[in-house]
Amino acid sequence: MALDTTAPVEGPRKLRVVHGTCPHDCPDSCALETQVDENGRAVSVRGRADHPITRGWLCAKVNRYLERVYHPERLLYPLRRVGSKGSGKFERISWDEAISEITSRWKQIIAEHGGQSILPYSYAGTLGTVQGGVTDERLWNRLGASGLERAICGHAAEEGVQLVVGGRLAPSPEVLVESKLILIWGSNPASTAPHVMPFLRQAQKNGAQVIVIDPIRTLTARSADQHIQPYPGTDAALALAMMYVMVHEGLHDQQWLDAHTVGWEKFLERINEWTPARAARVTGLAEELIVDLARRYATTKPAMLRLTDGINRHTNGGQTVRTLTCLPAVAGHYGERAGGLMYSTSDWLKWDKQARGHAHETSCPPEPRVLNMNRLGAILTGEADPPVYSLFVYNANPVASTPNVGKIVEGLMRDDLFTVVHELFETDTARYADIILPATSQLEQRDLHKPYGHLTLQYNEPAIEPLGEARSNWDVMRALAKGMGYEDAWLQADVDEIIEELLEASRPQNTSLQGITLERLKADGAIPLALSEEEQVPFANGVFRTPSGKVEFYSEQALAKGYDPLPGWVPEVESHVQEREIVPVDERLPLLCPAAHHFISSSFGNIDTLKGKERFPRLWIHPVDAQKRSIRSGQLVRVSNERGWCRLVADVSEEVREGVLATTTVWWPMFSPDQRNVNWTTSDRLADFNGGSTFYTNLVLVEPSVEP
Ligand SMILES: Nc1nc2c(c(=O)[nH]1)N[C@H]1C(S)=C(S)[C@@H](COP(=O)(O)OP(=O)(O)OC[C@H]3O[C@@H](n4cnc5c(=O)[nH]c(N)nc54)[C@H](O)[C@@H]3O)O[C@H]1N2
Ligand SMILES: Nc1nc2c(c(=O)[nH]1)N[C@H]1C(S)=C(S)[C@@H](COP(=O)(O)OP(=O)(O)OC[C@H]3O[C@@H](n4cnc5c(=O)[nH]c(N)nc54)[C@H](O)[C@@H]3O)O[C@H]1N2
Ligand code: SF4
Ligand SMILES: [Mo]
């Protein structure tokens, strides 16, 4: 049903201002202010000027937020499938009918196959503590549904960081203005964390060098002082050789290493294997460049290493991030203000697990199996035993964003699978649903946000009434719990009650919550975590959060998990990079598919203005590689491998290094040639650590394609 977004408003306007938070998967978690007119309609969404990171502006995507909220294709009512699966034919039903149909199917499935045959599938539609975190746990714990290993994004990296320093503690990005060298490694903040950029610019004005290490000439790389383009998946080799140079030139901090690290001698043996000449062969970089980089990184203080999750989506991604995390230790940068590691701020505050999920209530069945979300296609087509008979998707768009989509679609077509999708739009995933439920946007729901890129806690007050019959995730969970006949009060609490419960239960273990109350959150919208200036410098006291309290080069934990006990480099599983040189074993090339500037994963992929700015799903290919294949710019090309294929539009360009292909993601399949995107080729193989995703370990054949 179309909503009129163009109605003129007459007379002087009395606008109400409502404070909120951007819910999208972005470390900036911007503080929003929404202006609402006398008819209850939002007329503008802006960034709060008084927030230390937002500073009065929003990114290219969320500047268009009202186009998303009032989009003519917003889902407004529950729908039931009437055509065949995937045909996109639905009829309107009431919420009562929808809830009763879902819960009666579930009761039957539980009786026949057990709760584990129901799989909730969700990720980062909203990062809200209630509409995301609590929603991801409570009902599912009570129901005994299969657990979901949420490993699609940064799982391998988190483990890598955890093993070395024991926690995700980064300073707030404002501190970058004091850094003298900023090494941005496999991260593209100009697109993915834009509010970091003004601090980088200021740092450069203050004399800092900004160095970007990325096979692609990203927006961030373009404004850096130096851009280094290694072959993908070889970064650990580069880091080891940097450490080699530091050690052999006496640029490391031996005293600090003796006092604050475990396993240095063993690690040194490995470092000694990595001469710059050897790393040059693996990375495709010049030996002198590696030596020079090592010297500057070791001798410039303070030096900040910025890592995000992009670089971890390889089969060796965990070891890569773990090895990089050792660099600040060898150079003696940990514990310095404006130096060390800037990965994520997530562990400055940890919510009490029981308050969030209530898993230990007596009404909850024993802990169920856990299924890895990266394997969704395999799970639906036979890997899960007992099989999954019902899939409940919310906060996610797997038919666009999950690897090896061809398999997922095959699974979604199963007649014996009952699929429910809770969404704002009829996405490619929703098209395969048996029941679609309409979801609210952030302007229509209440929540609390704990950013992963800075240090304020933020409230989101609803600005407008839900459109149509849209309901928030938590309201849907409450309705489903009732439909299932569950009487537990913790399944019916309202959002503020939950926030209060989380704050109070988490307070004893988190001094960063001191003085932060629901009342203040509601009044101020955004409150800095209670951390003094000194506390905001991670590991300043030389104490790390690992079992030994030190930086762990050698790790018993890693050994116990079956990983290499030491950091190091191994080639990717699908790769031309072998020990001595880059050997083109066949004509296939590695295809990177990182974040697009105007989308967030697949979110915003249906907003015409933003889609227009991304223009088309392109394939960057270096002129040398293009010429070998007779590929010209603007031409449709087919990329394929044993998993599947899709077609992209060639963009012959030196933005990528020779031998590497790139596209940006995530395009909606329905807006792509042949209704398929790059994830028809990406692998559902798991990374070396923690079941992480491996989107960027992807060899493809690329060839010209004729127009259909
Ligand atoms: N505009 C926008 N913002 C986003 C998102 C989005 O889709 N669009 N997504 C959000 C999400 S979910 C996340 S997780 C974050 C991700 O934030 P980032 O980590 O900054 O983003 P990515 O684009 O995934 O990856 C960053 C860079 O890593 C590079 N890279 C890939 N493999 C390698 C490698 O082997 N070596 C090196 N040196 N570099 C490599 C890619 O070329 C890419 O430029 O961004 C969030 N913000
Ligand atoms: N090729 C390729 N694929 C990738 C990546 C890549 O780099 N390359 N990156 C991966 C990464 S890092 C990530 S994190 C994943 C993200 O994967 P997903 O979490 O699946 O992200 P989206 O595709 O943006 O889908 C989120 C969906 O949630 C919906 N949504 C938003 N708010 C709400 C709400 O309040 N309630 C409900 N019910 N729904 C809501 C949105 O409309 C959207 O359709 O994608 C991964 N996919
Ligand atoms: S997507 Fe990121 S930069 Fe854009 S408004 Fe949201 S939090 Fe801010
Ligand atoms: Mo992500």
PDB file of C-alpha atoms in Angstrom, residues 229-337:
ATOM      1  CA  GLN A 229      48.320  -3.019  -1.559  1.00  0.00           C
ATOM      2  CA  PRO A 230      49.280  -6.520  -0.474  1.00  0.00           C
ATOM      3  CA  TYR A 231      47.877  -9.635  -2.021  1.00  0.00           C
ATOM      4  CA  PRO A 232      44.717 -10.573  -0.014  1.00  0.00           C
ATOM      5  CA  GLY A 233      45.109 -13.027   2.836  1.00  0.00           C
ATOM      6  CA  THR A 234      48.843 -12.378   3.231  1.00  0.00           C
ATOM      7  CA  ASP A 235      48.783  -9.719   5.943  1.00  0.00           C
ATOM      8  CA  ALA A 236      50.087 -11.953   8.703  1.00  0.00           C
ATOM      9  CA  ALA A 237      53.216 -12.547   6.623  1.00  0.00           C
ATOM     10  CA  LEU A 238      53.652  -8.790   6.288  1.00  0.00           C
ATOM     11  CA  ALA A 239      53.215  -8.263  10.027  1.00  0.00           C
ATOM     12  CA  LEU A 240      55.687 -11.030  10.880  1.00  0.00           C
ATOM     13  CA  ALA A 241      58.288  -9.489   8.604  1.00  0.00           C
ATOM     14  CA  MET A 242      57.704  -6.089  10.226  1.00  0.00           C
ATOM     15  CA  MET A 243      58.419  -7.722  13.573  1.00  0.00           C
ATOM     16  CA  TYR A 244      61.520  -9.326  12.055  1.00  0.00           C
ATOM     17  CA  VAL A 245      62.820  -5.900  11.077  1.00  0.00           C
ATOM     18  CA  MET A 246      62.031  -4.445  14.501  1.00  0.00           C
ATOM     19  CA  VAL A 247      63.847  -7.212  16.294  1.00  0.00           C
ATOM     20  CA  HIS A 248      66.854  -7.251  13.985  1.00  0.00           C
ATOM     21  CA  GLU A 249      67.243  -3.501  14.157  1.00  0.00           C
ATOM     22  CA  GLY A 250      66.689  -3.347  17.909  1.00  0.00           C
ATOM     23  CA  LEU A 251      63.491  -1.300  17.539  1.00  0.00           C
ATOM     24  CA  HIS A 252      61.453  -3.548  19.821  1.00  0.00           C
ATOM     25  CA  ASP A 253      60.954  -2.835  23.500  1.00  0.00           C
ATOM     26  CA  GLN A 254      62.697  -5.760  25.184  1.00  0.00           C
ATOM     27  CA  GLN A 255      62.061  -4.579  28.721  1.00  0.00           C
ATOM     28  CA  TRP A 256      58.372  -4.209  28.105  1.00  0.00           C
ATOM     29  CA  LEU A 257      58.230  -7.587  26.388  1.00  0.00           C
ATOM     30  CA  ASP A 258      59.962  -9.274  29.346  1.00  0.00           C
ATOM     31  CA  ALA A 259      57.563  -7.757  31.825  1.00  0.00           C
ATOM     32  CA  HIS A 260      54.263  -7.960  29.983  1.00  0.00           C
ATOM     33  CA  THR A 261      54.192 -10.902  27.587  1.00  0.00           C
ATOM     34  CA  VAL A 262      54.072 -14.684  27.566  1.00  0.00           C
ATOM     35  CA  GLY A 263      55.910 -16.879  25.032  1.00  0.00           C
ATOM     36  CA  TRP A 264      58.183 -14.240  23.526  1.00  0.00           C
ATOM     37  CA  GLU A 265      61.077 -16.662  22.973  1.00  0.00           C
ATOM     38  CA  LYS A 266      58.890 -19.120  21.095  1.00  0.00           C
ATOM     39  CA  PHE A 267      57.292 -16.376  19.054  1.00  0.00           C
ATOM     40  CA  LEU A 268      60.715 -14.956  18.247  1.00  0.00           C
ATOM     41  CA  GLU A 269      61.664 -18.225  16.607  1.00  0.00           C
ATOM     42  CA  ARG A 270      58.711 -17.850  14.299  1.00  0.00           C
ATOM     43  CA  ILE A 271      59.401 -14.183  13.637  1.00  0.00           C
ATOM     44  CA  ASN A 272      62.934 -15.152  12.667  1.00  0.00           C
ATOM     45  CA  GLU A 273      61.542 -17.264   9.844  1.00  0.00           C
ATOM     46  CA  TRP A 274      60.038 -14.185   8.246  1.00  0.00           C
ATOM     47  CA  THR A 275      62.705 -12.196   6.496  1.00  0.00           C
ATOM     48  CA  PRO A 276      61.358  -9.248   4.531  1.00  0.00           C
ATOM     49  CA  ALA A 277      62.473 -11.026   1.377  1.00  0.00           C
ATOM     50  CA  ARG A 278      60.249 -13.993   2.161  1.00  0.00           C
ATOM     51  CA  ALA A 279      57.302 -11.769   3.059  1.00  0.00           C
ATOM     52  CA  ALA A 280      57.830  -9.794  -0.134  1.00  0.00           C
ATOM     53  CA  ARG A 281      57.336 -12.962  -2.170  1.00  0.00           C
ATOM     54  CA  VAL A 282      54.141 -13.859  -0.338  1.00  0.00           C
ATOM     55  CA  THR A 283      52.561 -10.397  -0.162  1.00  0.00           C
ATOM     56  CA  GLY A 284      53.588  -9.124  -3.569  1.00  0.00           C
ATOM     57  CA  LEU A 285      55.134  -6.022  -1.956  1.00  0.00           C
ATOM     58  CA  ALA A 286      58.651  -4.679  -2.314  1.00  0.00           C
ATOM     59  CA  GLU A 287      61.123  -5.708   0.364  1.00  0.00           C
ATOM     60  CA  GLU A 288      62.248  -2.109   0.976  1.00  0.00           C
ATOM     61  CA  LEU A 289      58.654  -1.055   1.503  1.00  0.00           C
ATOM     62  CA  ILE A 290      58.249  -3.651   4.261  1.00  0.00           C
ATOM     63  CA  VAL A 291      61.464  -2.549   5.966  1.00  0.00           C
ATOM     64  CA  ASP A 292      60.517   1.096   5.769  1.00  0.00           C
ATOM     65  CA  LEU A 293      57.015   0.463   7.105  1.00  0.00           C
ATOM     66  CA  ALA A 294      58.393  -1.506  10.052  1.00  0.00           C
ATOM     67  CA  ARG A 295      60.858   1.224  10.946  1.00  0.00           C
ATOM     68  CA  ARG A 296      58.300   3.993  10.847  1.00  0.00           C
ATOM     69  CA  TYR A 297      55.703   2.010  12.759  1.00  0.00           C
ATOM     70  CA  ALA A 298      58.180   1.081  15.490  1.00  0.00           C
ATOM     71  CA  THR A 299      59.796   4.486  15.913  1.00  0.00           C
ATOM     72  CA  THR A 300      56.802   6.822  15.687  1.00  0.00           C
ATOM     73  CA  LYS A 301      54.869   7.364  18.893  1.00  0.00           C
ATOM     74  CA  PRO A 302      52.030   7.285  19.607  1.00  0.00           C
ATOM     75  CA  ALA A 303      51.098   4.853  16.839  1.00  0.00           C
ATOM     76  CA  MET A 304      47.573   3.496  16.519  1.00  0.00           C
ATOM     77  CA  LEU A 305      46.679   0.325  14.650  1.00  0.00           C
ATOM     78  CA  ARG A 306      43.080   0.378  13.442  1.00  0.00           C
ATOM     79  CA  LEU A 307      41.552  -2.974  12.569  1.00  0.00           C
ATOM     80  CA  THR A 308      37.956  -3.821  11.849  1.00  0.00           C
ATOM     81  CA  ASP A 309      36.309  -6.979  10.670  1.00  0.00           C
ATOM     82  CA  GLY A 310      36.822  -6.704   6.902  1.00  0.00           C
ATOM     83  CA  ILE A 311      40.217  -8.315   7.027  1.00  0.00           C
ATOM     84  CA  ASN A 312      38.993 -11.327   9.031  1.00  0.00           C
ATOM     85  CA  ARG A 313      36.672 -12.768   6.389  1.00  0.00           C
ATOM     86  CA  HIS A 314      39.249 -15.195   5.054  1.00  0.00           C
ATOM     87  CA  THR A 315      39.978 -18.813   5.857  1.00  0.00           C
ATOM     88  CA  ASN A 316      43.102 -17.587   7.701  1.00  0.00           C
ATOM     89  CA  GLY A 317      41.348 -14.503   9.115  1.00  0.00           C
ATOM     90  CA  GLY A 318      41.648 -15.438  12.781  1.00  0.00           C
ATOM     91  CA  GLN A 319      45.402 -15.959  12.633  1.00  0.00           C
ATOM     92  CA  THR A 320      45.743 -12.784  10.559  1.00  0.00           C
ATOM     93  CA  VAL A 321      44.053 -10.620  13.153  1.00  0.00           C
ATOM     94  CA  ARG A 322      45.840 -12.391  15.990  1.00  0.00           C
ATOM     95  CA  THR A 323      49.222 -11.735  14.372  1.00  0.00           C
ATOM     96  CA  LEU A 324      48.426  -8.083  13.697  1.00  0.00           C
ATOM     97  CA  THR A 325      47.328  -7.670  17.315  1.00  0.00           C
ATOM     98  CA  CYS A 326      50.899  -8.609  18.346  1.00  0.00           C
ATOM     99  CA  LEU A 327      52.425  -5.653  16.472  1.00  0.00           C
ATOM    100  CA  PRO A 328      51.708  -2.994  19.119  1.00  0.00           C
ATOM    101  CA  ALA A 329      53.206  -5.300  21.749  1.00  0.00           C
ATOM    102  CA  VAL A 330      56.473  -5.831  19.910  1.00  0.00           C
ATOM    103  CA  ALA A 331      56.780  -2.118  19.154  1.00  0.00           C
ATOM    104  CA  GLY A 332      55.816  -1.160  22.714  1.00  0.00           C
ATOM    105  CA  HIS A 333      52.710   0.811  21.752  1.00  0.00           C
ATOM    106  CA  TYR A 334      50.177  -0.821  24.096  1.00  0.00           C
ATOM    107  CA  GLY A 335      49.140   1.246  27.084  1.00  0.00           C
ATOM    108  CA  GLU A 336      49.997   4.559  25.439  1.00  0.00           C
ATOM    109  CA  ARG A 337      47.422   7.257  24.980  1.00  0.00           C
TER     110      ARG A 337
END
